[in-house]
């Protein structure tokens, strides 16, 4: 088989070409020609080239297209009412700002990429170590790393300093931690049958799943019958990890930074331009304004055209040409369009972007935010070994004298139980310099168990076991087992632990499992998380036979997980149940209060957990998630068959509908099985249930079900916030809209931003270009930016009356009715400014520059007072911004008025000397703000019933908080 | 060989790194700003506060309104509309024809002084329905040309009045071209009343906008004659009528200063005005008025501000009274949680 043939043959498979290992030179030959490589192009890490995507993406949104259209129209001098600079200036400014920001980001990325690219790494070539730059690593190179080195690309481990072939890596930074569970330190080991042997690594096309690497290693020449060795993620060193606790390690590069195809690079990926809810709302409202604008334009355009034909032609001093060009009809509407274009000010975009990034910064900075992370801490508490329960009502089994006695007296059952506890896990012990041993585990439960086992201690006698195979835990299997060989006796054991329903049914025929089931139930009632521990002695032959199958299953490239599970199933039977360990899932301080607070805030909670139903209910009760009887009521949805589930669902739905008006907390409880059926066959009924209930407990759910639930809720137009502790919840978290909390505030800002857009409608044709431009960019955005710093209420008040948050969500969010309120007020202000200006500056004072400046000043004054009225807490920053903006307006205009060449030369000085100017300003402010203040006060004090109605009307617009455990 | 049995020997040198906290990566130093804990004052709309605000506004505004109204009433204003009367009876069917003909446009009007007028008495002409703010019109000027003797030819903006056959028009554009050209002469008891036409324009315009060495050229020499002509021997900076005219008005009704009478007028004085009715406002039904007016600190006669102030002040007073009444009749303690809707409505969905 020729190389090319091989490559071609492989191409249509979803795998990349194989990589050949060669023993003599320890160099890898990459057996592909460039013609068939899709992946090995010679690009460096990352790509800093400014690509057009950014530009296109920027323009993808309606608003941007609109601005561009307006700016282009401005270039047509026949229709521009003002200098084109008034649109182009801001547009260029805005693009310059965002381009600068992007360029800065790019530059930083370039720097870090460059650093990564030029970092020197050791590679082994011809048996000699050589230093090369990271960017020159090719697929197939052998990279040699020392302790604490950063891994430059994805490697398959070939050797480490440890004789057992183990090394440790630490994941770096938030990104990976967010993607991959809790612990940072991970064990990595070299593939079992490999130490400098020729071979080929067959690996799949690079993907972004950093928890999977389903590859194979094929050795040359085949010296065993089964020459394929499975490679998993455990055999890899992924880019950007750090090598820890290992003197050195070397590995062969499989995915390099070129083309960004390392797993990390891909999972970091290209961030999808995600439109947040606020963005969508703003786009919607902008669309609404746009439609309004079009209507205005058409009406005014027609009126203007008619006026032109009937009246303006008589104005001899205007010298209208007798015959206009063919497009004459369009001119007046288009002019109005340009005039109205500032209804949607360009600054709204700048403001929003700035507001967003500022909020992000503040959230990043906020210390208190950390406290909000609710979570659970596991703690081994009680156990039941062969029918005896250790650990009293409120005590720990660890301190139970009986247990300690049993240990010291050498009760076989107890010792076996502890052995399983100590061995059947994937915990990594780490010894710190001070000699303390700490355990790093994938799950906190495991850590708790090992800690407990270590605590009890086996009389200091050392028993050595060799771990032959690990049958890993998956959320579908709900158990894990290890196959170990007792080094002394040579016997092989299968040690297993897992959820009760995954272990108990697999016990050997004669065992009494009733006591264990009872113990499980009893512990679950206490809200403890239970684990059953079991073991079985294996026949040597049985094991050998099985081991072959297991290896085979582990080497499959397709559906590996499923195959492995199937093989594991064959070994995991006839268990001898040793006992039940119960782990207290102790809630962090303040969780009940937090949940109470959030619930009062009108946030709907769903708890999605993998725990047993009774455990879940207990936890839910203990953290105020549901109220105990008689105030609360739990409705069960269960059943094994479709009919049963359907009936149960109907019943719950009925109860739900009836009790909806009662002041009762009704929650429904559904388990994974029933949920599966409900989601598949009774989706409609379940959706209705989801809408009706404010609280739900879903237990025994799988990760994919969690994601499905989120999807379901999203489809009901709920905004979902998923909280999970990684691992199982990743899919759910990815599915949910994140960042709802921010959006409430942001939305408010947007409403404000939108207001000022409209606040400036009046008399615009009067304004000259410079001030219009300045108004467009600065005056409208500065006060809005300041409101970022605004706090509606103090934290304490919010904590005392969390319902207010609900009000915020329902009523004050950027919704069309608030928007209409802002709109109406703006219109009122526009009329006030216009009427007052034209009347107080009538007759001999009717000079264009002066009148325009009076109107503009009126807008600025009103705006300052509107912001002041809407600001709830004044800090020095607010004062600075609001009044500074006002002062800034005068300073800028004085400066411009001092330039003889400018159109408004001396205007501002002249106005400021006139008493009538100031009198007009005060009049404008009083006339504009008086009614607003009165209305606000009235609503604030006497119209709370309205809010009440509003709340009820909006009650189903709440949000969901999915609490994954 | 495959083993991950817990063995405490795995920890090698360097494991102390694990103990270093990794959380502190990007957190800035604590400051009141970053934690949004700046000292803040949080005004609440308490009845007291709101009512006193409204009372304060009314207390301030009503006196200002009274003073403004008095100031406006103090101003003595004589307005005389003449555009129809100054057309001979027989020509009133074809006013446009008359105004465009070369007939004698002389017209005399009589004004009676209703009240003593202190000097200076401003003489304005008022045009109604004249759109000096029309887009085509406003743009049709060249500031550069007006200021700079060298920029005679920068007439791009002046379309359609930029040049004649004999060269660029100075001052170019529709505004200058349509210069108002009615003239007035006043006499009292057959005695000429001097009108001072100096200093009627803005000083800044004379000094910086209209050049001292820019002279009119080719003005009103085209096929179409618009308004007034200019004295070609006087530089633009001294053509004050033009300067005044070129300060375009924002609204279709406006007054422009014609001159000042620097003499007091007594009640009952009869002033004869001899005017030249040259300007064509007849094509567009525009009105022409002659206005004599004194000024106050607020400017000319304009009741609007006074009335508006009184209205706003009165309304604020009214609101303050209403709020006080409501407050007295239905007292409500602010911040009383029992008023919260969710507390009043325990049966709702917000049951707690």
mmCIF file of N, CA and C in Angstrom, chain A residues 78 80 147-148 166 168 170 184 189 245 316-319 335 362 365-367 429 431 467 470 631 661 663 694 791 801 803 839 844-848 872-875 877 902 905-906 910 919 922 926 937 940-941 944 948 951-952, chain B residues 2-3 5 8 10 13 15 22 28 33-36 38 40-42 44 47 50 61 130-131 133 135-136 160-161 174 177 202 204 208-209 247-251 280 284 298 300 302 304-305 309 332 340-342 344-345 347 349 352:
data_model
loop_
_atom_site.group_PDB
_atom_site.id
_atom_site.type_symbol
_atom_site.label_atom_id
_atom_site.label_comp_id
_atom_site.label_asym_id
_atom_site.label_seq_id
_atom_site.Cartn_x
_atom_site.Cartn_y
_atom_site.Cartn_z
ATOM 1 N N UNK A 78 -26.951 67.682 -2.967
ATOM 2 C CA UNK A 78 -28.249 68.281 -3.292
ATOM 3 C C UNK A 78 -29.235 68.109 -2.144
ATOM 4 N N UNK A 80 -28.296 67.119 1.200
ATOM 5 C CA UNK A 80 -27.844 67.230 2.579
ATOM 6 C C UNK A 80 -28.313 68.539 3.179
ATOM 7 N N UNK A 147 9.921 20.137 33.539
ATOM 8 C CA UNK A 147 8.899 20.492 34.504
ATOM 9 C C UNK A 147 8.574 21.984 34.397
ATOM 10 N N UNK A 148 7.312 22.281 34.566
ATOM 11 C CA UNK A 148 6.807 23.651 34.529
ATOM 12 C C UNK A 148 6.872 24.296 33.148
ATOM 13 N N UNK A 166 3.979 8.209 34.159
ATOM 14 C CA UNK A 166 2.934 9.152 34.540
ATOM 15 C C UNK A 166 3.506 10.560 34.550
ATOM 16 N N UNK A 168 2.058 14.831 35.189
ATOM 17 C CA UNK A 168 0.922 15.643 35.620
ATOM 18 C C UNK A 168 0.911 16.933 34.826
ATOM 19 N N UNK A 170 -1.127 20.740 34.455
ATOM 20 C CA UNK A 170 -2.056 21.664 35.077
ATOM 21 C C UNK A 170 -2.648 22.521 33.993
ATOM 22 N N UNK A 184 -7.545 21.265 38.544
ATOM 23 C CA UNK A 184 -6.635 21.768 37.544
ATOM 24 C C UNK A 184 -5.560 20.731 37.218
ATOM 25 N N UNK A 189 -0.644 9.790 31.209
ATOM 26 C CA UNK A 189 0.320 8.699 31.184
ATOM 27 C C UNK A 189 0.624 8.309 29.762
ATOM 28 N N UNK A 245 5.177 18.448 38.430
ATOM 29 C CA UNK A 245 5.563 17.296 39.242
ATOM 30 C C UNK A 245 6.221 16.179 38.443
ATOM 31 N N UNK A 316 -40.116 84.198 -5.243
ATOM 32 C CA UNK A 316 -39.192 84.558 -6.323
ATOM 33 C C UNK A 316 -37.747 84.552 -5.867
ATOM 34 N N UNK A 317 -37.581 84.869 -4.555
ATOM 35 C CA UNK A 317 -36.213 84.994 -4.065
ATOM 36 C C UNK A 317 -35.512 83.650 -3.945
ATOM 37 N N UNK A 318 -36.277 82.577 -4.084
ATOM 38 C CA UNK A 318 -35.651 81.259 -3.999
ATOM 39 C C UNK A 318 -35.234 80.773 -5.373
ATOM 40 N N UNK A 319 -35.862 81.350 -6.404
ATOM 41 C CA UNK A 319 -35.531 81.012 -7.790
ATOM 42 C C UNK A 319 -35.570 79.524 -8.065
ATOM 43 N N UNK A 335 -34.385 64.453 2.046
ATOM 44 C CA UNK A 335 -33.850 65.467 2.953
ATOM 45 C C UNK A 335 -34.414 65.287 4.345
ATOM 46 N N UNK A 362 -16.912 46.048 35.582
ATOM 47 C CA UNK A 362 -17.369 46.149 36.959
ATOM 48 C C UNK A 362 -17.685 44.779 37.539
ATOM 49 N N UNK A 365 -14.645 43.198 38.425
ATOM 50 C CA UNK A 365 -14.007 43.804 39.578
ATOM 51 C C UNK A 365 -14.723 43.498 40.885
ATOM 52 N N UNK A 366 -15.954 43.133 40.758
ATOM 53 C CA UNK A 366 -16.771 43.122 41.948
ATOM 54 C C UNK A 366 -16.400 41.972 42.875
ATOM 55 N N UNK A 367 -16.023 42.305 44.060
ATOM 56 C CA UNK A 367 -15.646 41.278 45.022
ATOM 57 C C UNK A 367 -16.839 40.476 45.484
ATOM 58 N N UNK A 429 -3.096 11.775 44.598
ATOM 59 C CA UNK A 429 -2.551 12.359 45.809
ATOM 60 C C UNK A 429 -1.376 13.254 45.461
ATOM 61 N N UNK A 431 1.737 15.435 47.188
ATOM 62 C CA UNK A 431 2.410 15.756 48.426
ATOM 63 C C UNK A 431 3.056 17.121 48.287
ATOM 64 N N UNK A 467 -3.348 -1.791 39.848
ATOM 65 C CA UNK A 467 -4.595 -1.485 39.136
ATOM 66 C C UNK A 467 -4.449 -1.946 37.703
ATOM 67 N N UNK A 470 -9.285 0.468 34.526
ATOM 68 C CA UNK A 470 -10.252 1.366 35.153
ATOM 69 C C UNK A 470 -11.469 1.442 34.248
ATOM 70 N N UNK A 631 -47.351 24.579 53.562
ATOM 71 C CA UNK A 631 -47.272 25.754 52.699
ATOM 72 C C UNK A 631 -46.940 25.342 51.263
ATOM 73 N N UNK A 661 -53.845 29.969 41.746
ATOM 74 C CA UNK A 661 -54.258 31.228 42.349
ATOM 75 C C UNK A 661 -54.041 31.238 43.858
ATOM 76 N N UNK A 663 -52.077 30.927 47.440
ATOM 77 C CA UNK A 663 -50.738 31.312 47.884
ATOM 78 C C UNK A 663 -49.948 30.102 48.345
ATOM 79 N N UNK A 694 -43.311 27.466 38.986
ATOM 80 C CA UNK A 694 -42.192 28.348 39.263
ATOM 81 C C UNK A 694 -41.009 27.550 39.778
ATOM 82 N N UNK A 791 -26.646 53.435 40.545
ATOM 83 C CA UNK A 791 -27.195 52.286 41.259
ATOM 84 C C UNK A 791 -28.636 52.621 41.546
ATOM 85 N N UNK A 801 -35.865 43.712 50.089
ATOM 86 C CA UNK A 801 -37.065 43.610 49.259
ATOM 87 C C UNK A 801 -36.711 43.090 47.891
ATOM 88 N N UNK A 803 -38.224 41.538 45.858
ATOM 89 C CA UNK A 803 -39.256 41.587 44.820
ATOM 90 C C UNK A 803 -39.027 42.726 43.851
ATOM 91 N N UNK A 839 -41.027 81.270 20.261
ATOM 92 C CA UNK A 839 -41.804 82.400 20.745
ATOM 93 C C UNK A 839 -40.965 83.414 21.476
ATOM 94 N N UNK A 844 -37.498 90.530 16.115
ATOM 95 C CA UNK A 844 -36.170 91.073 15.822
ATOM 96 C C UNK A 844 -35.059 90.154 16.324
ATOM 97 N N UNK A 845 -35.429 89.176 17.182
ATOM 98 C CA UNK A 845 -34.398 88.268 17.673
ATOM 99 C C UNK A 845 -34.314 87.005 16.828
ATOM 100 N N UNK A 846 -35.148 86.954 15.814
ATOM 101 C CA UNK A 846 -35.219 85.724 15.039
ATOM 102 C C UNK A 846 -34.027 85.601 14.099
ATOM 103 N N UNK A 847 -32.874 85.396 14.698
ATOM 104 C CA UNK A 847 -31.687 85.230 13.863
ATOM 105 C C UNK A 847 -31.311 83.767 13.920
ATOM 106 N N UNK A 848 -31.033 83.199 12.767
ATOM 107 C CA UNK A 848 -30.927 81.755 12.687
ATOM 108 C C UNK A 848 -29.921 81.145 13.662
ATOM 109 N N UNK A 872 -30.566 57.693 40.448
ATOM 110 C CA UNK A 872 -31.071 57.387 41.777
ATOM 111 C C UNK A 872 -30.042 57.633 42.861
ATOM 112 N N UNK A 873 -28.805 57.533 42.493
ATOM 113 C CA UNK A 873 -27.813 57.830 43.507
ATOM 114 C C UNK A 873 -26.753 58.725 42.896
ATOM 115 N N UNK A 874 -26.509 59.789 43.579
ATOM 116 C CA UNK A 874 -25.531 60.739 43.073
ATOM 117 C C UNK A 874 -24.200 60.506 43.767
ATOM 118 N N UNK A 875 -23.224 60.113 43.013
ATOM 119 C CA UNK A 875 -21.884 60.155 43.555
ATOM 120 C C UNK A 875 -21.202 61.323 42.861
ATOM 121 N N UNK A 877 -19.169 61.223 40.688
ATOM 122 C CA UNK A 877 -19.077 60.972 39.251
ATOM 123 C C UNK A 877 -20.325 61.427 38.529
ATOM 124 N N UNK A 902 -15.838 80.605 12.014
ATOM 125 C CA UNK A 902 -16.969 79.712 12.214
ATOM 126 C C UNK A 902 -18.278 80.459 12.026
ATOM 127 N N UNK A 905 -19.680 82.542 15.028
ATOM 128 C CA UNK A 905 -18.787 83.504 15.649
ATOM 129 C C UNK A 905 -19.563 84.494 16.516
ATOM 130 N N UNK A 906 -19.123 84.654 17.743
ATOM 131 C CA UNK A 906 -19.694 85.560 18.769
ATOM 132 C C UNK A 906 -21.086 85.187 19.276
ATOM 133 N N UNK A 910 -22.735 86.476 22.792
ATOM 134 C CA UNK A 910 -23.860 87.377 22.645
ATOM 135 C C UNK A 910 -25.059 86.877 23.441
ATOM 136 N N UNK A 919 -33.424 83.535 30.804
ATOM 137 C CA UNK A 919 -34.826 83.391 31.185
ATOM 138 C C UNK A 919 -35.498 82.304 30.358
ATOM 139 N N UNK A 922 -34.425 78.859 31.757
ATOM 140 C CA UNK A 922 -35.138 78.465 32.974
ATOM 141 C C UNK A 922 -36.570 78.061 32.647
ATOM 142 N N UNK A 926 -38.150 74.451 33.465
ATOM 143 C CA UNK A 926 -39.315 74.327 34.343
ATOM 144 C C UNK A 926 -40.494 73.737 33.598
ATOM 145 N N UNK A 937 -43.541 61.705 40.478
ATOM 146 C CA UNK A 937 -43.863 61.709 41.904
ATOM 147 C C UNK A 937 -45.192 61.021 42.141
ATOM 148 N N UNK A 940 -44.852 57.422 41.669
ATOM 149 C CA UNK A 940 -43.968 56.914 42.712
ATOM 150 C C UNK A 940 -44.724 56.714 44.003
ATOM 151 N N UNK A 941 -45.606 57.647 44.303
ATOM 152 C CA UNK A 941 -46.243 57.609 45.603
ATOM 153 C C UNK A 941 -47.614 56.990 45.585
ATOM 154 N N UNK A 944 -49.071 52.836 43.006
ATOM 155 C CA UNK A 944 -48.426 51.534 43.049
ATOM 156 C C UNK A 944 -49.358 50.426 42.601
ATOM 157 N N UNK A 948 -48.767 47.094 40.379
ATOM 158 C CA UNK A 948 -49.318 45.797 40.723
ATOM 159 C C UNK A 948 -49.919 45.112 39.512
ATOM 160 N N UNK A 951 -47.377 44.079 37.225
ATOM 161 C CA UNK A 951 -46.684 42.872 37.654
ATOM 162 C C UNK A 951 -47.466 41.638 37.274
ATOM 163 N N UNK A 952 -48.772 41.744 37.499
ATOM 164 C CA UNK A 952 -49.560 40.567 37.189
ATOM 165 C C UNK A 952 -49.600 40.319 35.697
ATOM 166 N N UNK B 2 -0.208 -0.253 34.010
ATOM 167 C CA UNK B 2 -1.050 0.926 34.034
ATOM 168 C C UNK B 2 -1.604 1.142 35.432
ATOM 169 N N UNK B 3 -1.179 2.173 36.043
ATOM 170 C CA UNK B 3 -1.543 2.283 37.448
ATOM 171 C C UNK B 3 -1.729 3.716 37.872
ATOM 172 N N UNK B 5 -2.725 3.981 41.276
ATOM 173 C CA UNK B 5 -2.979 3.754 42.688
ATOM 174 C C UNK B 5 -2.518 4.965 43.481
ATOM 175 N N UNK B 8 1.679 8.204 47.599
ATOM 176 C CA UNK B 8 2.058 9.529 48.046
ATOM 177 C C UNK B 8 3.401 9.952 47.482
ATOM 178 N N UNK B 10 4.091 10.419 44.465
ATOM 179 C CA UNK B 10 3.995 11.085 43.168
ATOM 180 C C UNK B 10 4.392 12.548 43.236
ATOM 181 N N UNK B 13 9.351 17.537 43.206
ATOM 182 C CA UNK B 13 9.711 18.928 43.463
ATOM 183 C C UNK B 13 8.836 19.850 42.620
ATOM 184 N N UNK B 15 5.909 20.880 43.464
ATOM 185 C CA UNK B 15 4.480 20.779 43.702
ATOM 186 C C UNK B 15 3.970 21.926 44.570
ATOM 187 N N UNK B 22 -4.533 31.084 42.270
ATOM 188 C CA UNK B 22 -4.606 31.488 40.873
ATOM 189 C C UNK B 22 -5.765 32.427 40.624
ATOM 190 N N UNK B 28 -8.271 44.207 40.008
ATOM 191 C CA UNK B 28 -7.527 45.417 40.309
ATOM 192 C C UNK B 28 -7.479 45.639 41.811
ATOM 193 N N UNK B 33 -14.083 53.097 43.560
ATOM 194 C CA UNK B 33 -14.652 53.218 42.225
ATOM 195 C C UNK B 33 -14.956 51.844 41.645
ATOM 196 N N UNK B 34 -13.943 50.962 41.705
ATOM 197 C CA UNK B 34 -14.155 49.675 41.057
ATOM 198 C C UNK B 34 -15.211 48.863 41.768
ATOM 199 N N UNK B 35 -15.386 49.115 43.045
ATOM 200 C CA UNK B 35 -16.402 48.357 43.768
ATOM 201 C C UNK B 35 -17.736 49.084 43.793
ATOM 202 N N UNK B 36 -17.813 50.168 43.075
ATOM 203 C CA UNK B 36 -19.039 50.968 43.013
ATOM 204 C C UNK B 36 -19.521 51.330 44.403
ATOM 205 N N UNK B 38 -18.675 54.374 45.829
ATOM 206 C CA UNK B 38 -18.435 55.794 46.061
ATOM 207 C C UNK B 38 -19.536 56.350 46.948
ATOM 208 N N UNK B 40 -22.503 58.261 48.050
ATOM 209 C CA UNK B 40 -23.552 58.733 47.162
ATOM 210 C C UNK B 40 -24.691 59.316 47.972
ATOM 211 N N UNK B 41 -25.327 60.316 47.387
ATOM 212 C CA UNK B 41 -26.541 60.782 48.015
ATOM 213 C C UNK B 41 -27.701 60.315 47.168
ATOM 214 N N UNK B 42 -28.720 59.852 47.835
ATOM 215 C CA UNK B 42 -29.812 59.237 47.097
ATOM 216 C C UNK B 42 -31.105 59.964 47.380
ATOM 217 N N UNK B 44 -34.777 61.038 47.389
ATOM 218 C CA UNK B 44 -36.037 60.317 47.180
ATOM 219 C C UNK B 44 -37.115 61.366 46.966
ATOM 220 N N UNK B 47 -42.858 63.634 49.526
ATOM 221 C CA UNK B 47 -43.861 64.685 49.301
ATOM 222 C C UNK B 47 -43.318 66.062 49.671
ATOM 223 N N UNK B 50 -40.936 67.289 46.970
ATOM 224 C CA UNK B 50 -41.577 67.618 45.693
ATOM 225 C C UNK B 50 -42.438 68.859 45.840
ATOM 226 N N UNK B 61 -40.968 81.926 39.825
ATOM 227 C CA UNK B 61 -41.425 82.198 38.463
ATOM 228 C C UNK B 61 -42.472 83.298 38.373
ATOM 229 N N UNK B 130 -42.074 85.333 4.726
ATOM 230 C CA UNK B 130 -40.867 85.385 3.917
ATOM 231 C C UNK B 130 -39.898 84.342 4.462
ATOM 232 N N UNK B 131 -39.599 83.351 3.619
ATOM 233 C CA UNK B 131 -38.810 82.225 4.113
ATOM 234 C C UNK B 131 -37.316 82.436 3.892
ATOM 235 N N UNK B 133 -35.363 81.211 5.736
ATOM 236 C CA UNK B 133 -34.748 79.963 6.182
ATOM 237 C C UNK B 133 -34.874 78.857 5.156
ATOM 238 N N UNK B 135 -34.016 76.330 2.429
ATOM 239 C CA UNK B 135 -32.736 75.668 2.192
ATOM 240 C C UNK B 135 -31.947 76.257 1.029
ATOM 241 N N UNK B 136 -32.639 76.395 -0.079
ATOM 242 C CA UNK B 136 -31.969 76.940 -1.257
ATOM 243 C C UNK B 136 -31.425 78.337 -0.990
ATOM 244 N N UNK B 160 -28.227 80.090 -7.616
ATOM 245 C CA UNK B 160 -28.069 80.442 -9.033
ATOM 246 C C UNK B 160 -27.626 81.891 -9.280
ATOM 247 N N UNK B 161 -27.153 82.611 -8.348
ATOM 248 C CA UNK B 161 -26.763 84.002 -8.563
ATOM 249 C C UNK B 161 -25.259 84.156 -8.378
ATOM 250 N N UNK B 174 -28.346 84.217 -3.492
ATOM 251 C CA UNK B 174 -29.738 84.634 -3.447
ATOM 252 C C UNK B 174 -30.009 85.623 -2.321
ATOM 253 N N UNK B 177 -28.850 89.007 -3.288
ATOM 254 C CA UNK B 177 -29.609 89.397 -4.493
ATOM 255 C C UNK B 177 -31.010 89.868 -4.131
ATOM 256 N N UNK B 202 -24.353 93.923 13.415
ATOM 257 C CA UNK B 202 -23.475 93.445 14.473
ATOM 258 C C UNK B 202 -22.056 93.905 14.203
ATOM 259 N N UNK B 204 -19.392 92.483 15.101
ATOM 260 C CA UNK B 204 -18.537 91.355 14.694
ATOM 261 C C UNK B 204 -18.674 91.095 13.207
ATOM 262 N N UNK B 208 -15.455 91.303 10.964
ATOM 263 C CA UNK B 208 -14.843 90.036 10.566
ATOM 264 C C UNK B 208 -15.526 89.304 9.430
ATOM 265 N N UNK B 209 -16.791 89.609 9.183
ATOM 266 C CA UNK B 209 -17.487 88.831 8.159
ATOM 267 C C UNK B 209 -17.538 89.563 6.824
ATOM 268 N N UNK B 247 -27.992 88.486 7.850
ATOM 269 C CA UNK B 247 -28.205 87.668 9.052
ATOM 270 C C UNK B 247 -29.564 87.033 8.886
ATOM 271 N N UNK B 248 -29.597 85.837 8.296
ATOM 272 C CA UNK B 248 -30.893 85.283 7.920
ATOM 273 C C UNK B 248 -31.738 84.958 9.147
ATOM 274 N N UNK B 249 -33.031 85.097 8.942
ATOM 275 C CA UNK B 249 -33.963 84.856 10.036
ATOM 276 C C UNK B 249 -34.336 83.389 10.088
ATOM 277 N N UNK B 250 -34.629 82.941 11.280
ATOM 278 C CA UNK B 250 -34.952 81.526 11.462
ATOM 279 C C UNK B 250 -36.403 81.221 11.132
ATOM 280 N N UNK B 251 -37.228 82.234 11.201
ATOM 281 C CA UNK B 251 -38.654 81.995 11.034
ATOM 282 C C UNK B 251 -39.204 82.882 9.919
ATOM 283 N N UNK B 280 -40.878 93.431 -3.575
ATOM 284 C CA UNK B 280 -41.974 92.587 -4.027
ATOM 285 C C UNK B 280 -42.254 91.483 -3.026
ATOM 286 N N UNK B 284 -45.871 86.294 -3.259
ATOM 287 C CA UNK B 284 -46.101 85.205 -2.303
ATOM 288 C C UNK B 284 -46.971 85.652 -1.133
ATOM 289 N N UNK B 298 -35.435 93.108 28.287
ATOM 290 C CA UNK B 298 -35.733 91.813 27.693
ATOM 291 C C UNK B 298 -35.767 91.876 26.179
ATOM 292 N N UNK B 300 -37.570 93.559 22.699
ATOM 293 C CA UNK B 300 -38.756 94.257 22.212
ATOM 294 C C UNK B 300 -40.010 93.811 22.920
ATOM 295 N N UNK B 302 -42.681 91.639 23.765
ATOM 296 C CA UNK B 302 -42.953 90.221 23.611
ATOM 297 C C UNK B 302 -43.545 89.721 24.918
ATOM 298 N N UNK B 304 -44.795 86.899 25.468
ATOM 299 C CA UNK B 304 -44.752 85.445 25.612
ATOM 300 C C UNK B 304 -44.047 85.007 26.893
ATOM 301 N N UNK B 305 -42.832 85.567 27.097
ATOM 302 C CA UNK B 305 -42.059 85.109 28.257
ATOM 303 C C UNK B 305 -42.814 85.367 29.552
ATOM 304 N N UNK B 309 -44.074 82.489 31.961
ATOM 305 C CA UNK B 309 -43.592 82.385 33.338
ATOM 306 C C UNK B 309 -44.751 82.351 34.311
ATOM 307 N N UNK B 332 -49.439 59.094 53.365
ATOM 308 C CA UNK B 332 -48.819 57.810 53.060
ATOM 309 C C UNK B 332 -47.400 57.874 53.494
ATOM 310 N N UNK B 340 -46.113 47.762 49.522
ATOM 311 C CA UNK B 340 -45.596 47.016 48.391
ATOM 312 C C UNK B 340 -46.670 46.077 47.893
ATOM 313 N N UNK B 341 -46.814 46.068 46.633
ATOM 314 C CA UNK B 341 -47.934 45.335 46.064
ATOM 315 C C UNK B 341 -47.884 43.873 46.437
ATOM 316 N N UNK B 342 -46.662 43.348 46.482
ATOM 317 C CA UNK B 342 -46.594 41.910 46.762
ATOM 318 C C UNK B 342 -46.963 41.597 48.209
ATOM 319 N N UNK B 344 -49.308 43.394 49.703
ATOM 320 C CA UNK B 344 -50.746 43.587 49.801
ATOM 321 C C UNK B 344 -51.493 42.469 49.120
ATOM 322 N N UNK B 345 -50.795 41.772 48.279
ATOM 323 C CA UNK B 345 -51.459 40.758 47.481
ATOM 324 C C UNK B 345 -50.785 39.424 47.692
ATOM 325 N N UNK B 347 -51.861 36.636 47.702
ATOM 326 C CA UNK B 347 -52.373 35.512 46.932
ATOM 327 C C UNK B 347 -51.797 35.430 45.536
ATOM 328 N N UNK B 349 -48.782 35.619 42.510
ATOM 329 C CA UNK B 349 -47.754 34.657 42.170
ATOM 330 C C UNK B 349 -46.471 34.932 42.923
ATOM 331 N N UNK B 352 -44.822 34.792 49.194
ATOM 332 C CA UNK B 352 -43.534 34.486 49.796
ATOM 333 C C UNK B 352 -43.755 33.740 51.105
#
